[in-house]
mmCIF file of C-alpha atoms in Angstrom:
data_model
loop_
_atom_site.group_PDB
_atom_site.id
_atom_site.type_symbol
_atom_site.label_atom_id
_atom_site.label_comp_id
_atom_site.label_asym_id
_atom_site.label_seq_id
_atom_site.Cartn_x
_atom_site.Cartn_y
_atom_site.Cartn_z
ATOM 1 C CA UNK A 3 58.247 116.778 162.221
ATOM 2 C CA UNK A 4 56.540 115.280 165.321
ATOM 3 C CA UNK A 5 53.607 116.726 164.853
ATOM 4 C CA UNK A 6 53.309 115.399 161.082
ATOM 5 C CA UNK A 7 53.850 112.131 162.203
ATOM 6 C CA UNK A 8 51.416 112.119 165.049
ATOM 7 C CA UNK A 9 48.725 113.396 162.526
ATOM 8 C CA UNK A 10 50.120 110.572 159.823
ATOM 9 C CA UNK A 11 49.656 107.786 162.998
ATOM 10 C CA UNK A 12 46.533 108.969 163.672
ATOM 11 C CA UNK A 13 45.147 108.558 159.522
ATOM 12 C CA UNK A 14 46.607 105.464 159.420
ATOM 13 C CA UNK A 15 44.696 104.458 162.232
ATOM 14 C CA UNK A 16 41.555 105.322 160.963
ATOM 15 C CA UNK A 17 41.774 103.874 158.292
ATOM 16 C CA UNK A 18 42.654 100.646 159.472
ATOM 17 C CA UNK A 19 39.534 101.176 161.750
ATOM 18 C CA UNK A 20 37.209 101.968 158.784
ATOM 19 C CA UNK A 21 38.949 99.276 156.683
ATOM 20 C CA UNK A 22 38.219 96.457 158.888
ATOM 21 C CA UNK A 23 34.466 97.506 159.489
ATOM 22 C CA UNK A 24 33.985 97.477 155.921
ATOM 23 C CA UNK A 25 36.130 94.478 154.612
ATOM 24 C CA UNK A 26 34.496 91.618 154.048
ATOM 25 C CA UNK A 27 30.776 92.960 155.091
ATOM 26 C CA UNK A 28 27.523 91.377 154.645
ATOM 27 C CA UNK A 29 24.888 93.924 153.300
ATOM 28 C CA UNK A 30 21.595 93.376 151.622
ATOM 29 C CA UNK A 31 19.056 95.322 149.073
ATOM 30 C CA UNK A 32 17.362 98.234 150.298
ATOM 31 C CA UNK A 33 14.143 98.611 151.661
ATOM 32 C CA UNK A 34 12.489 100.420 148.898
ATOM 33 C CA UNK A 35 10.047 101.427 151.487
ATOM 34 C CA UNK A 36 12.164 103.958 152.674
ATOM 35 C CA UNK A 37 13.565 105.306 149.526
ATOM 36 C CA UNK A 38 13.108 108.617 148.224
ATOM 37 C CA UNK A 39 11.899 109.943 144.605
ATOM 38 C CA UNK A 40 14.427 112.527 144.253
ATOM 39 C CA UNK A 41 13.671 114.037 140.534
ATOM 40 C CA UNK A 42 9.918 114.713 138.932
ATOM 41 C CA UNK A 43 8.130 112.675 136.323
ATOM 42 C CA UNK A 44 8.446 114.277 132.823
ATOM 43 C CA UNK A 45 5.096 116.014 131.705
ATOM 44 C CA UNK A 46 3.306 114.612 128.109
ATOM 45 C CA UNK A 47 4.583 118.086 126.519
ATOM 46 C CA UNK A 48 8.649 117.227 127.966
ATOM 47 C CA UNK A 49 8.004 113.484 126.859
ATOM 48 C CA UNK A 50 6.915 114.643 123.312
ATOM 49 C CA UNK A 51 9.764 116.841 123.107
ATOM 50 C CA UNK A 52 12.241 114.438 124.065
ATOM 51 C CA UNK A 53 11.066 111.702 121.710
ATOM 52 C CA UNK A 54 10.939 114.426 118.792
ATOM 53 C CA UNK A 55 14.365 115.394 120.034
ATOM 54 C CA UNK A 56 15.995 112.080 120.572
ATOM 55 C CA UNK A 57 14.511 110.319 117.824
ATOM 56 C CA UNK A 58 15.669 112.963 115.026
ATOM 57 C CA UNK A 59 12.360 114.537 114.057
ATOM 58 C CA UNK A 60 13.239 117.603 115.207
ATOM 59 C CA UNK A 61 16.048 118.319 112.838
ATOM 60 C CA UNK A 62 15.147 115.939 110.079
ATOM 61 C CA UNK A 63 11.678 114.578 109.238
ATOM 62 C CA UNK A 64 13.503 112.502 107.049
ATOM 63 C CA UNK A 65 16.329 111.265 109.227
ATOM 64 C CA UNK A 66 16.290 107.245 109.939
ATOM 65 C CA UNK A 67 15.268 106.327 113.426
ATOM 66 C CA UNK A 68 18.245 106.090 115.402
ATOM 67 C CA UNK A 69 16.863 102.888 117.780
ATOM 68 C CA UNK A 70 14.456 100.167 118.239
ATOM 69 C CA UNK A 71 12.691 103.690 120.624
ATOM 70 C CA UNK A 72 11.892 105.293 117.914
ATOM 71 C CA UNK A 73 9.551 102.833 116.507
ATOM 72 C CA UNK A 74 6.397 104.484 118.554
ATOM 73 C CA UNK A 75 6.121 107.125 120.514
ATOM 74 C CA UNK A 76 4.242 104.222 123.288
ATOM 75 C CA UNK A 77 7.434 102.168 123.352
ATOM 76 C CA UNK A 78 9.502 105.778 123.713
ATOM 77 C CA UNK A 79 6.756 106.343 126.524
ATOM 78 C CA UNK A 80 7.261 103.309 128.527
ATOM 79 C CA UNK A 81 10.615 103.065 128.655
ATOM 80 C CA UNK A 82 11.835 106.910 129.233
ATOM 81 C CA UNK A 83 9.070 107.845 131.408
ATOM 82 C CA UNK A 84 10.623 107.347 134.935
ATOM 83 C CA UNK A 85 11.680 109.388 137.837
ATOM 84 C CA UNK A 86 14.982 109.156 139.845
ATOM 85 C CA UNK A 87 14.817 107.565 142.903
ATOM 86 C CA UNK A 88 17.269 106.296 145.841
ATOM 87 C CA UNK A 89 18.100 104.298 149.077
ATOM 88 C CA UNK A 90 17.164 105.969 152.885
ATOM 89 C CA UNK A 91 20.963 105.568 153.182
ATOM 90 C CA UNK A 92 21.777 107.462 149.334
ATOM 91 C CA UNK A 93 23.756 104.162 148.779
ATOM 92 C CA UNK A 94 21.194 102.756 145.796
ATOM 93 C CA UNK A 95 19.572 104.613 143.262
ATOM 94 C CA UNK A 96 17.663 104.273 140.243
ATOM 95 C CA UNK A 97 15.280 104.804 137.496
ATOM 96 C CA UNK A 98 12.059 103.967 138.515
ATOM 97 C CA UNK A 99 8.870 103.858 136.320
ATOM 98 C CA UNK A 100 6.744 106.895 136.540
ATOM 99 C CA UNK A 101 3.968 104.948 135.579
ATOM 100 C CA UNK A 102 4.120 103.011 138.743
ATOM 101 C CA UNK A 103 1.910 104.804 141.923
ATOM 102 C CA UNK A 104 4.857 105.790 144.374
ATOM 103 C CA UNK A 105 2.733 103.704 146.782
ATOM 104 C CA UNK A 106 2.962 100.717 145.206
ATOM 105 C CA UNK A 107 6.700 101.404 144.563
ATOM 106 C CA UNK A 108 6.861 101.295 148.279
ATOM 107 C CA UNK A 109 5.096 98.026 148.791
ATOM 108 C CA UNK A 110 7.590 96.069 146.597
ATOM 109 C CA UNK A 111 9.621 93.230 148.678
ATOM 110 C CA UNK A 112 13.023 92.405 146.929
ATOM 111 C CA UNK A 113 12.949 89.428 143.811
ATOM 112 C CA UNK A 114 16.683 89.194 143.018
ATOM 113 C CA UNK A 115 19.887 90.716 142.594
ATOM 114 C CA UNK A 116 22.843 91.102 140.064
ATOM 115 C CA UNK A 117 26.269 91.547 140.461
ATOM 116 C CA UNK A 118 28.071 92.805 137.568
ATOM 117 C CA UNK A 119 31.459 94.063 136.966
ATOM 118 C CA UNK A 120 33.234 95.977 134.426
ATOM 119 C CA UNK A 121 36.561 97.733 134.491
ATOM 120 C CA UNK A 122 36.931 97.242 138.237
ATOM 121 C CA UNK A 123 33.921 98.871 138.839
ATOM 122 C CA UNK A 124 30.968 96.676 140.548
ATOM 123 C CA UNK A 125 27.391 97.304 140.068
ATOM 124 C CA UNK A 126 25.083 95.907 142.419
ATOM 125 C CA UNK A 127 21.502 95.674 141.178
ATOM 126 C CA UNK A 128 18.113 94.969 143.412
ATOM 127 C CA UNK A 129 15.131 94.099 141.489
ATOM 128 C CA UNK A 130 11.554 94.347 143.477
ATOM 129 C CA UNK A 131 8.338 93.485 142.680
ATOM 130 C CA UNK A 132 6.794 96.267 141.702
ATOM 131 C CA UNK A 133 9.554 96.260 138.809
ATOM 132 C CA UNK A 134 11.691 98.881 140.085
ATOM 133 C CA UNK A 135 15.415 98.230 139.930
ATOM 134 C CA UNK A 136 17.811 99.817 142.280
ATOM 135 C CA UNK A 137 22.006 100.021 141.930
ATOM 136 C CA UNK A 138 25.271 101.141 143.895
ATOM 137 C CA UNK A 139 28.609 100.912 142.144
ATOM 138 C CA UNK A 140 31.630 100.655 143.836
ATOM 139 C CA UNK A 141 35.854 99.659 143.659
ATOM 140 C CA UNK A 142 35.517 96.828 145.962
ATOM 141 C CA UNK A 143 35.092 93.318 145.226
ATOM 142 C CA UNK A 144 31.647 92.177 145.586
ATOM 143 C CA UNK A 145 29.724 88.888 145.303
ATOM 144 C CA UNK A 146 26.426 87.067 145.991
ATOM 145 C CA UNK A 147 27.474 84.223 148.650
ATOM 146 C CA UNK A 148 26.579 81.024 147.401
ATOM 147 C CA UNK A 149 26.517 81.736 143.842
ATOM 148 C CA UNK A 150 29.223 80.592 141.809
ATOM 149 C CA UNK A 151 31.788 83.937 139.964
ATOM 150 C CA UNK A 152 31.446 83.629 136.158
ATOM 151 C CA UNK A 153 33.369 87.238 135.968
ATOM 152 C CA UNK A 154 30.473 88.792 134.157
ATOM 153 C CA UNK A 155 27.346 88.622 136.023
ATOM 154 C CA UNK A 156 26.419 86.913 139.387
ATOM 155 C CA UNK A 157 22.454 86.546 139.775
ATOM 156 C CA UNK A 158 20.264 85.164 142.829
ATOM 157 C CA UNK A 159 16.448 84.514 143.694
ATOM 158 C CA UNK A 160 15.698 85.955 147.006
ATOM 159 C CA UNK A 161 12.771 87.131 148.852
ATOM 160 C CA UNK A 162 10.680 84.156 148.606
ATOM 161 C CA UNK A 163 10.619 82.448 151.518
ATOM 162 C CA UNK A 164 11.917 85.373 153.759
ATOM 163 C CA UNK A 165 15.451 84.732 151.787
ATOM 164 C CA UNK A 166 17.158 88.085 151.961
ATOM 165 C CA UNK A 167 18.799 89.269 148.961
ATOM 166 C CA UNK A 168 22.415 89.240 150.521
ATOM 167 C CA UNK A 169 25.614 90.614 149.145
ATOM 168 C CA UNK A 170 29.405 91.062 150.070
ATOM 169 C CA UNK A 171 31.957 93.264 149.604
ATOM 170 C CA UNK A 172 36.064 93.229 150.023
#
């Protein structure tokens, strides 16, 4: 019985000790200069699949187009065509435009982010300049300090100026 309540002290403890380092913290976006493309770029033969596929072709040549997608295989193009990427510290990820050199991916400095929330759930968005967008989701309460909670969506500016795009979390 000791020995269950030594190990029970002990969790406890570290918890406490993880809880407070993580409580209330200050974080900001990623450098997307150290994140990783972690899935390939679909080739013009998987694209022209996928649009067939997804757009109903395949099964019916008749069938109505299911979304605003399916009006041209260009608009499919530009908006499916991206590779996974993610944060140095796996935190962030996202779908980033394959259309995009990796390079200049790299080179993009931070424009704004977004705080939503839905279900309990928080999903913190990055947006660079190079368009890519970059999210985490978590359980715990998160805001943009300084800008006001409408329960939906929290947006700021950053990165001009050297403002950092800055976010906290309960």
């Amino acid at each position: 019985m000791k020995r269950y309540a030594f190990i029970l002290a002990i969790s406890i403890t570290a918890l406490l000790i993880s809880a407070s380092v993580t409580a209330g913290s200050s974080s900001q976006c990623p450098d997307i200069s150290q994140a990783q493309k972690i899935g390939d770029c679909p080739t013009e033969d998987d694209m022209k699949r996928m649009f067939k596929i997804h757009c109903g072709f395949e099964r019916d040549p008749n069938a109505k187009k299911k979304t605003e997608l399916c009006d041209s295989y260009g608009e499919y193009k530009r908006r499916k065509n991206n590779a996974l990427w993610e944060s140095s510290d796996k935190e962030f990820m996202g779908y980033v435009s394959c259309a995009v050199p990796p390079a200049e991916i790299k080179k993009g400095q931070p424009t704004s982010i977004a705080i939503s929330q839905k279900n309990g759930l928080y999903k913190i968005t990055c947006s660079y300049q190079s368009g890519a967008k970059l999210s985490m989701r978590t359980r715990s309460v998160c805001r943009v300090p300084g800008v006001k909670n409408s329960l939906m969506v929290m947006r700021a500016e950053c990165g001009a100026n050297g403002k950092p795009c800055k976010f906290e979390c309960d």
